[in-house]
Amino acid sequence: MEKIVSLCKRRGFIFQSSEIYGGLKASYDYGPLGVELKRNIKDAWWRDMVHGREDIVGLDCSIIMHPDVWKASGHLAGFSDPLVDCRNCKERFRADKAPGAEPGATVTYAEGGKSGGKKLSGTVDPRGYVCPVCGSPDLSPERQFNLMFRTSLGPVDPLQQIADAAGELAALDSKSRMARLAEIVGQSAVYLRPETAQGMFVNFRNVLDSSRLKPPFGIAQVGKSYRNEITTSNLTFRTCEFEQMEMEFFCKPGTDEEWFAYWRDTRLEWYIRLGIHRDRLRLRDHEPSELAHYAKACSDVEYFFPFENVVGTGEWGELEGIANRTDYDLKKHSEYSGKELEYFDPDTQEHYTPYVIEPAAGADRAALAFLCDAYDEETVITPKGQEETRTVLRFHPRIAPIKAAVFPLVKRDGMPEKARAIIGTLLKEGINCFYDQSGAVGRRYRRMDEAGTPFCITVDSQTLTDDTVTIRDRDTMAQERVPAGGLGEILKQRIWGEK
Ligand code: GAP
């Protein structure tokens, strides 16, 4: 993981946010290569989930929605995580994500979590976990923490309102004071959405009335979501601001289990088709005790990330959840809004509230999985006969940030001009390319390997006589000679051919 983190910064995939100010916890920026990678993942999702199908349409909703949306969805009352403080190193973490340990077992840890700190030992309590940072079992009780980011809408300053009510508040006991404060803040409170899904539910009628769709059909959205996460670690795996790719598939009750099985398989297949190793992916069905209150069934697509924690290296992490949300959301929004959210089937003269199957993926988590999965190192022999480590990102060409690099073999004899002309044509054809003329060609290949560029095109002296160029394949390192005029078609076929 350390090597991946360092490559991300060095090559411009991911930077810490506001780095020159010391950074902000769990906030990241995507650099020139990272933004292309994430965009390609989102485009591939949109292409496969929306443009490639007749039964799914897209939507782009506001991040700030009416606060009643979150009352109806249950997020205001129940979107919380169990929070625990480590009394040894002071880390604050999520109980349900802490590394498991046998209740009653004796564990050792360093005082204050400092390397070289005095060795202490303690007994794991019946909760069966230890601190994820220092491994201590000396932990506070769990308390619930709501993950929604609250802000206020309009020209109201809740701080001023609280200051104005200071006298009234001082006279109240602590429980009544909290209730009064919640009332004051609540007058202008709005929330950053913690999921994109609710936008699809509240627009169900709008989409139904404005399109000619009838169940089964889906509404898809890609956009930012926000959660005030307690435990954030492992680069972009769990952050407070992230992008989701969610689709709500509305179907007739009774057909939901069939659709659930379909989407479960289809979504797993999607990651495999985009090049993720099959043996690093799994589908995990939720235990009944794990299911969200609205879900009849849920399966996660998980990836084996190379994360390290106090109990070892390598960890299965969720990339996407596929849930059978039943008719819960439409019924709740109908109840809270007073609007009818049923479907009337003119063929059978039936009214029903559709069931919803939801494949909910994260673009940032997918990007991290694609990066981890693509990372490879191999030993190669240089032309001078020396051993060298080649670092290569083996991205599927469809998601690779740069599709092709174009090099003039030398910086003279008209080769740079020819290479520039080729790049101009390829860019016009929608192929993201990169021009590089500095250093030995072998070095240029290595730089492109590290960026995950699948094809390198070299203009050499033969190009100037017969208008052919070489294409070098990133994975096999094999070179072939092709006519320069046919490059666009050849590359398009290799990048997007098996859409
Ligand atoms: N509408 C259902 C829903 O939001 P979720 O499992 O909470 O379900 C779906 O989120 C996906 O969004 C996750 O599988 C993950 O890929 C991504 N995701 C959720 N929280 C995240 C976070 N804090 N940081 C990065 N990605 C996150």
mmCIF file of C-alpha atoms in Angstrom, residues 22-303:
data_model
loop_
_atom_site.group_PDB
_atom_site.id
_atom_site.type_symbol
_atom_site.label_atom_id
_atom_site.label_comp_id
_atom_site.label_asym_id
_atom_site.label_seq_id
_atom_site.Cartn_x
_atom_site.Cartn_y
_atom_site.Cartn_z
ATOM 1 C CA GLY A 22 -0.679 20.721 6.262
ATOM 2 C CA GLY A 23 -3.541 18.824 4.658
ATOM 3 C CA LEU A 24 -7.055 18.066 5.870
ATOM 4 C CA LYS A 25 -7.877 14.701 7.391
ATOM 5 C CA ALA A 26 -9.289 12.262 4.838
ATOM 6 C CA SER A 27 -9.632 14.825 2.052
ATOM 7 C CA TYR A 28 -7.928 14.159 -1.234
ATOM 8 C CA ASP A 29 -7.532 15.804 -4.612
ATOM 9 C CA TYR A 30 -7.167 13.945 -7.882
ATOM 10 C CA GLY A 31 -4.172 15.000 -9.963
ATOM 11 C CA PRO A 32 -3.924 15.007 -13.779
ATOM 12 C CA LEU A 33 -3.748 11.188 -14.027
ATOM 13 C CA GLY A 34 -6.189 10.493 -11.182
ATOM 14 C CA VAL A 35 -8.902 12.721 -12.588
ATOM 15 C CA GLU A 36 -8.722 10.846 -15.911
ATOM 16 C CA LEU A 37 -8.852 7.471 -14.174
ATOM 17 C CA LYS A 38 -11.910 8.382 -12.096
ATOM 18 C CA ARG A 39 -13.622 10.018 -15.068
ATOM 19 C CA ASN A 40 -13.044 6.890 -17.172
ATOM 20 C CA ILE A 41 -14.561 4.730 -14.429
ATOM 21 C CA LYS A 42 -17.619 6.973 -14.175
ATOM 22 C CA ASP A 43 -17.934 7.068 -17.978
ATOM 23 C CA ALA A 44 -17.679 3.270 -18.178
ATOM 24 C CA TRP A 45 -20.389 2.971 -15.512
ATOM 25 C CA TRP A 46 -22.655 5.465 -17.293
ATOM 26 C CA ARG A 47 -22.049 3.796 -20.641
ATOM 27 C CA ASP A 48 -22.871 0.338 -19.282
ATOM 28 C CA MET A 49 -25.708 1.315 -16.939
ATOM 29 C CA VAL A 50 -27.451 4.083 -18.917
ATOM 30 C CA HIS A 51 -26.388 4.512 -22.557
ATOM 31 C CA GLY A 52 -25.989 0.797 -23.172
ATOM 32 C CA ARG A 53 -29.557 -0.030 -22.072
ATOM 33 C CA GLU A 54 -33.091 0.953 -22.993
ATOM 34 C CA ASP A 55 -34.535 0.537 -19.498
ATOM 35 C CA ILE A 56 -32.406 2.997 -17.483
ATOM 36 C CA VAL A 57 -32.351 6.804 -17.586
ATOM 37 C CA GLY A 58 -30.113 9.305 -15.830
ATOM 38 C CA LEU A 59 -30.722 12.076 -13.319
ATOM 39 C CA ASP A 60 -28.621 14.796 -11.684
ATOM 40 C CA CYS A 61 -30.098 16.006 -8.381
ATOM 41 C CA SER A 62 -29.220 18.740 -5.893
ATOM 42 C CA ILE A 63 -26.803 17.921 -3.126
ATOM 43 C CA ILE A 64 -28.875 20.003 -0.696
ATOM 44 C CA MET A 65 -32.425 18.698 -0.588
ATOM 45 C CA HIS A 66 -35.513 19.524 1.494
ATOM 46 C CA PRO A 67 -34.753 18.463 5.099
ATOM 47 C CA ASP A 68 -37.944 16.404 5.201
ATOM 48 C CA VAL A 69 -36.326 14.048 2.673
ATOM 49 C CA TRP A 70 -33.972 12.926 5.450
ATOM 50 C CA LYS A 71 -36.786 12.602 7.970
ATOM 51 C CA ALA A 72 -38.662 10.299 5.586
ATOM 52 C CA SER A 73 -35.604 8.287 4.638
ATOM 53 C CA GLY A 74 -34.710 7.718 8.297
ATOM 54 C CA HIS A 75 -31.281 9.350 7.978
ATOM 55 C CA LEU A 76 -31.964 12.118 10.510
ATOM 56 C CA ALA A 77 -33.015 9.679 13.190
ATOM 57 C CA GLY A 78 -30.826 6.730 12.436
ATOM 58 C CA PHE A 79 -27.850 7.395 10.135
ATOM 59 C CA SER A 80 -25.243 6.965 12.812
ATOM 60 C CA ASP A 81 -22.201 4.882 13.615
ATOM 61 C CA PRO A 82 -21.053 3.520 16.979
ATOM 62 C CA LEU A 83 -18.169 5.719 18.120
ATOM 63 C CA VAL A 84 -15.465 4.574 20.569
ATOM 64 C CA ASP A 85 -12.437 6.349 22.076
ATOM 65 C CA CYS A 86 -9.193 4.547 22.755
ATOM 66 C CA ARG A 87 -8.092 5.483 26.272
ATOM 67 C CA ASN A 88 -4.498 4.559 25.432
ATOM 68 C CA CYS A 89 -3.669 6.437 22.198
ATOM 69 C CA LYS A 90 -6.793 8.707 22.085
ATOM 70 C CA GLU A 91 -7.815 7.489 18.609
ATOM 71 C CA ARG A 92 -11.561 7.826 17.905
ATOM 72 C CA PHE A 93 -12.891 5.012 15.739
ATOM 73 C CA ARG A 94 -15.934 3.055 14.551
ATOM 74 C CA ALA A 95 -16.676 0.033 16.694
ATOM 75 C CA ASP A 96 -18.033 -1.972 13.752
ATOM 76 C CA LYS A 97 -14.828 -1.449 11.744
ATOM 77 C CA ALA A 98 -12.360 -2.207 14.543
ATOM 78 C CA PRO A 99 -10.110 -5.282 14.257
ATOM 79 C CA GLY A 100 -11.666 -8.280 16.003
ATOM 80 C CA ALA A 101 -10.011 -10.004 18.967
ATOM 81 C CA GLU A 102 -11.073 -12.950 21.125
ATOM 82 C CA PRO A 103 -13.027 -11.783 24.229
ATOM 83 C CA GLY A 104 -10.998 -12.667 27.313
ATOM 84 C CA ALA A 105 -7.693 -12.858 25.385
ATOM 85 C CA THR A 106 -4.655 -10.978 26.713
ATOM 86 C CA VAL A 107 -3.137 -8.533 24.221
ATOM 87 C CA THR A 108 -0.031 -6.366 24.447
ATOM 88 C CA TYR A 109 0.331 -2.810 23.196
ATOM 89 C CA ALA A 110 2.627 0.203 23.549
ATOM 90 C CA GLU A 111 1.810 2.929 26.050
ATOM 91 C CA GLY A 112 0.287 5.943 24.308
ATOM 92 C CA GLY A 113 0.511 4.002 21.017
ATOM 93 C CA LYS A 114 4.078 5.305 20.616
ATOM 94 C CA SER A 115 6.726 3.086 19.075
ATOM 95 C CA GLY A 116 9.206 2.404 21.858
ATOM 96 C CA GLY A 117 6.507 3.168 24.469
ATOM 97 C CA LYS A 118 6.340 0.998 27.633
ATOM 98 C CA LYS A 119 4.867 -2.472 26.907
ATOM 99 C CA LEU A 120 1.412 -2.850 28.496
ATOM 100 C CA SER A 121 -1.031 -5.739 28.447
ATOM 101 C CA GLY A 122 -4.802 -5.924 28.847
ATOM 102 C CA THR A 123 -7.786 -8.195 28.412
ATOM 103 C CA VAL A 124 -10.185 -7.943 25.468
ATOM 104 C CA ASP A 125 -13.685 -7.226 26.777
ATOM 105 C CA PRO A 126 -16.864 -9.039 25.588
ATOM 106 C CA ARG A 127 -17.277 -6.564 22.681
ATOM 107 C CA GLY A 128 -14.429 -8.486 21.007
ATOM 108 C CA TYR A 129 -12.317 -5.786 19.351
ATOM 109 C CA VAL A 130 -9.243 -3.625 19.980
ATOM 110 C CA CYS A 131 -8.110 -0.145 18.915
ATOM 111 C CA PRO A 132 -7.272 -0.151 15.169
ATOM 112 C CA VAL A 133 -4.228 2.084 15.739
ATOM 113 C CA CYS A 134 -2.428 0.791 18.859
ATOM 114 C CA GLY A 135 -4.188 -2.558 19.480
ATOM 115 C CA SER A 136 -5.229 -1.599 23.033
ATOM 116 C CA PRO A 137 -8.378 -3.143 24.568
ATOM 117 C CA ASP A 138 -8.756 -0.164 26.959
ATOM 118 C CA LEU A 139 -11.723 1.481 25.265
ATOM 119 C CA SER A 140 -14.600 3.838 26.118
ATOM 120 C CA PRO A 141 -18.261 2.727 25.875
ATOM 121 C CA GLU A 142 -19.851 3.035 22.412
ATOM 122 C CA ARG A 143 -22.000 6.072 21.614
ATOM 123 C CA GLN A 144 -23.987 6.842 18.458
ATOM 124 C CA PHE A 145 -22.777 9.616 16.140
ATOM 125 C CA ASN A 146 -24.896 10.975 13.240
ATOM 126 C CA LEU A 147 -22.914 11.146 9.995
ATOM 127 C CA MET A 148 -24.906 13.874 8.242
ATOM 128 C CA PHE A 149 -23.167 17.199 7.562
ATOM 129 C CA ARG A 150 -25.468 19.984 8.702
ATOM 130 C CA THR A 151 -25.386 23.532 7.385
ATOM 131 C CA SER A 152 -27.943 26.343 7.231
ATOM 132 C CA LEU A 153 -29.830 27.696 4.266
ATOM 133 C CA GLY A 154 -30.676 31.371 3.792
ATOM 134 C CA PRO A 155 -29.507 34.549 5.506
ATOM 135 C CA VAL A 156 -29.708 33.088 9.007
ATOM 136 C CA ASP A 157 -26.859 32.804 11.446
ATOM 137 C CA PRO A 158 -27.688 30.040 13.939
ATOM 138 C CA LEU A 159 -24.842 31.260 16.174
ATOM 139 C CA GLN A 160 -26.491 34.681 16.452
ATOM 140 C CA GLN A 161 -29.839 33.035 17.201
ATOM 141 C CA ILE A 162 -28.242 30.965 19.965
ATOM 142 C CA ALA A 163 -26.527 34.057 21.393
ATOM 143 C CA ASP A 164 -29.877 35.910 21.385
ATOM 144 C CA ALA A 165 -31.497 33.031 23.294
ATOM 145 C CA ALA A 166 -28.639 32.715 25.831
ATOM 146 C CA GLY A 167 -30.724 33.886 28.802
ATOM 147 C CA GLU A 168 -33.601 31.547 28.012
ATOM 148 C CA LEU A 169 -31.207 28.626 27.452
ATOM 149 C CA ALA A 170 -29.343 29.209 30.737
ATOM 150 C CA ALA A 171 -32.553 28.751 32.706
ATOM 151 C CA LEU A 172 -33.235 25.291 31.228
ATOM 152 C CA ASP A 173 -32.001 21.907 32.449
ATOM 153 C CA SER A 174 -29.511 20.199 30.127
ATOM 154 C CA LYS A 175 -32.048 17.937 28.337
ATOM 155 C CA SER A 176 -34.490 20.811 27.656
ATOM 156 C CA ARG A 177 -31.570 23.053 26.623
ATOM 157 C CA MET A 178 -30.451 20.522 24.000
ATOM 158 C CA ALA A 179 -34.053 20.244 22.734
ATOM 159 C CA ARG A 180 -34.390 24.048 22.479
ATOM 160 C CA LEU A 181 -30.986 24.315 20.746
ATOM 161 C CA ALA A 182 -32.023 21.619 18.258
ATOM 162 C CA GLU A 183 -35.194 23.609 17.596
ATOM 163 C CA ILE A 184 -33.247 26.861 16.978
ATOM 164 C CA VAL A 185 -30.702 25.224 14.698
ATOM 165 C CA GLY A 186 -33.402 23.135 13.015
ATOM 166 C CA GLN A 187 -35.239 26.233 11.752
ATOM 167 C CA SER A 188 -32.635 26.807 9.046
ATOM 168 C CA ALA A 189 -30.902 23.410 8.992
ATOM 169 C CA VAL A 190 -30.281 21.599 5.735
ATOM 170 C CA TYR A 191 -27.948 18.685 5.069
ATOM 171 C CA LEU A 192 -25.397 17.652 2.484
ATOM 172 C CA ARG A 193 -26.793 14.437 1.034
ATOM 173 C CA PRO A 194 -25.224 11.290 2.498
ATOM 174 C CA GLU A 195 -26.273 9.245 -0.563
ATOM 175 C CA THR A 196 -27.481 10.055 -4.075
ATOM 176 C CA ALA A 197 -30.263 7.453 -3.862
ATOM 177 C CA GLN A 198 -32.922 9.671 -2.285
ATOM 178 C CA GLY A 199 -32.856 11.986 -5.314
ATOM 179 C CA MET A 200 -34.115 9.098 -7.442
ATOM 180 C CA PHE A 201 -36.935 8.219 -5.022
ATOM 181 C CA VAL A 202 -38.241 11.773 -4.681
ATOM 182 C CA ASN A 203 -38.155 12.178 -8.497
ATOM 183 C CA PHE A 204 -39.837 8.843 -9.181
ATOM 184 C CA ARG A 205 -43.108 10.491 -10.239
ATOM 185 C CA ASN A 206 -41.363 13.205 -12.272
ATOM 186 C CA VAL A 207 -39.424 10.611 -14.259
ATOM 187 C CA LEU A 208 -42.463 8.375 -14.700
ATOM 188 C CA ASP A 209 -44.613 11.274 -15.941
ATOM 189 C CA SER A 210 -41.977 12.771 -18.243
ATOM 190 C CA SER A 211 -40.652 9.590 -19.828
ATOM 191 C CA ARG A 212 -42.493 6.705 -21.408
ATOM 192 C CA LEU A 213 -40.948 4.190 -19.040
ATOM 193 C CA LYS A 214 -42.842 1.592 -17.080
ATOM 194 C CA PRO A 215 -41.539 -0.925 -14.554
ATOM 195 C CA PRO A 216 -39.137 -2.599 -14.716
ATOM 196 C CA PHE A 217 -36.965 0.480 -15.243
ATOM 197 C CA GLY A 218 -34.083 2.217 -13.519
ATOM 198 C CA ILE A 219 -32.928 5.741 -12.660
ATOM 199 C CA ALA A 220 -29.185 6.300 -12.369
ATOM 200 C CA GLN A 221 -27.093 9.091 -10.917
ATOM 201 C CA VAL A 222 -23.420 9.836 -10.411
ATOM 202 C CA GLY A 223 -22.546 12.522 -7.906
ATOM 203 C CA LYS A 224 -20.963 13.648 -4.675
ATOM 204 C CA SER A 225 -22.155 12.477 -1.272
ATOM 205 C CA TYR A 226 -20.969 13.559 2.154
ATOM 206 C CA ARG A 227 -20.606 11.707 5.438
ATOM 207 C CA ASN A 228 -18.864 12.902 8.580
ATOM 208 C CA GLU A 229 -16.993 9.609 8.849
ATOM 209 C CA ILE A 230 -15.312 8.742 12.119
ATOM 210 C CA THR A 231 -12.754 6.276 10.863
ATOM 211 C CA THR A 232 -10.941 7.445 7.767
ATOM 212 C CA SER A 233 -7.828 5.727 6.528
ATOM 213 C CA ASN A 234 -6.269 3.946 3.584
ATOM 214 C CA LEU A 235 -6.164 6.828 1.151
ATOM 215 C CA THR A 236 -9.551 7.333 -0.529
ATOM 216 C CA PHE A 237 -11.236 4.177 0.780
ATOM 217 C CA ARG A 238 -13.350 6.012 3.351
ATOM 218 C CA THR A 239 -13.501 9.794 3.091
ATOM 219 C CA CYS A 240 -15.984 12.448 4.138
ATOM 220 C CA GLU A 241 -16.597 13.652 0.573
ATOM 221 C CA PHE A 242 -16.900 11.002 -2.115
ATOM 222 C CA GLU A 243 -18.635 10.200 -5.363
ATOM 223 C CA GLN A 244 -21.309 7.562 -5.751
ATOM 224 C CA MET A 245 -22.628 5.784 -8.829
ATOM 225 C CA GLU A 246 -26.091 4.586 -7.849
ATOM 226 C CA MET A 247 -29.016 3.129 -9.738
ATOM 227 C CA GLU A 248 -32.514 2.494 -8.403
ATOM 228 C CA PHE A 249 -34.282 -0.216 -10.392
ATOM 229 C CA PHE A 250 -38.077 -0.139 -9.962
ATOM 230 C CA CYS A 251 -39.823 -3.471 -10.522
ATOM 231 C CA LYS A 252 -43.105 -5.182 -9.804
ATOM 232 C CA PRO A 253 -43.324 -6.793 -6.338
ATOM 233 C CA GLY A 254 -42.849 -10.521 -6.789
ATOM 234 C CA THR A 255 -40.196 -10.033 -9.498
ATOM 235 C CA ASP A 256 -37.756 -8.397 -7.060
ATOM 236 C CA GLU A 257 -35.805 -11.525 -6.123
ATOM 237 C CA GLU A 258 -35.146 -12.327 -9.769
ATOM 238 C CA TRP A 259 -33.920 -8.758 -10.421
ATOM 239 C CA PHE A 260 -31.819 -8.817 -7.274
ATOM 240 C CA ALA A 261 -30.010 -11.952 -8.521
ATOM 241 C CA TYR A 262 -29.599 -10.358 -11.959
ATOM 242 C CA TRP A 263 -28.040 -7.131 -10.642
ATOM 243 C CA ARG A 264 -25.814 -8.970 -8.185
ATOM 244 C CA ASP A 265 -24.251 -10.988 -11.013
ATOM 245 C CA THR A 266 -24.200 -8.137 -13.532
ATOM 246 C CA ARG A 267 -22.365 -5.805 -11.195
ATOM 247 C CA LEU A 268 -19.725 -8.354 -10.184
ATOM 248 C CA GLU A 269 -19.171 -9.084 -13.866
ATOM 249 C CA TRP A 270 -18.622 -5.354 -14.548
ATOM 250 C CA TYR A 271 -15.462 -5.193 -12.423
ATOM 251 C CA ILE A 272 -14.119 -8.389 -13.980
ATOM 252 C CA ARG A 273 -14.744 -7.077 -17.487
ATOM 253 C CA LEU A 274 -12.796 -3.933 -16.643
ATOM 254 C CA GLY A 275 -9.806 -6.038 -15.726
ATOM 255 C CA ILE A 276 -9.930 -6.636 -11.960
ATOM 256 C CA HIS A 277 -8.460 -10.023 -10.996
ATOM 257 C CA ARG A 278 -11.309 -12.470 -10.328
ATOM 258 C CA ASP A 279 -9.536 -13.986 -7.310
ATOM 259 C CA ARG A 280 -9.385 -10.572 -5.603
ATOM 260 C CA LEU A 281 -13.152 -10.077 -5.890
ATOM 261 C CA ARG A 282 -15.988 -11.729 -4.013
ATOM 262 C CA LEU A 283 -19.715 -11.366 -3.474
ATOM 263 C CA ARG A 284 -20.661 -11.371 0.185
ATOM 264 C CA ASP A 285 -24.278 -11.807 1.225
ATOM 265 C CA HIS A 286 -25.271 -9.850 4.326
ATOM 266 C CA GLU A 287 -26.316 -11.803 7.391
ATOM 267 C CA PRO A 288 -29.923 -11.012 8.443
ATOM 268 C CA SER A 289 -28.518 -9.153 11.500
ATOM 269 C CA GLU A 290 -26.423 -6.872 9.217
ATOM 270 C CA LEU A 291 -29.265 -5.842 6.915
ATOM 271 C CA ALA A 292 -30.329 -2.190 6.905
ATOM 272 C CA HIS A 293 -33.847 -1.675 8.268
ATOM 273 C CA TYR A 294 -35.193 -1.118 4.732
ATOM 274 C CA ALA A 295 -33.504 -4.081 3.052
ATOM 275 C CA LYS A 296 -34.886 -7.535 2.336
ATOM 276 C CA ALA A 297 -31.495 -8.728 1.036
ATOM 277 C CA CYS A 298 -28.083 -7.237 0.348
ATOM 278 C CA SER A 299 -24.857 -8.464 -1.243
ATOM 279 C CA ASP A 300 -21.592 -6.578 -1.361
ATOM 280 C CA VAL A 301 -19.062 -6.752 -4.145
ATOM 281 C CA GLU A 302 -15.798 -6.784 -2.185
ATOM 282 C CA TYR A 303 -12.171 -6.370 -3.249
#
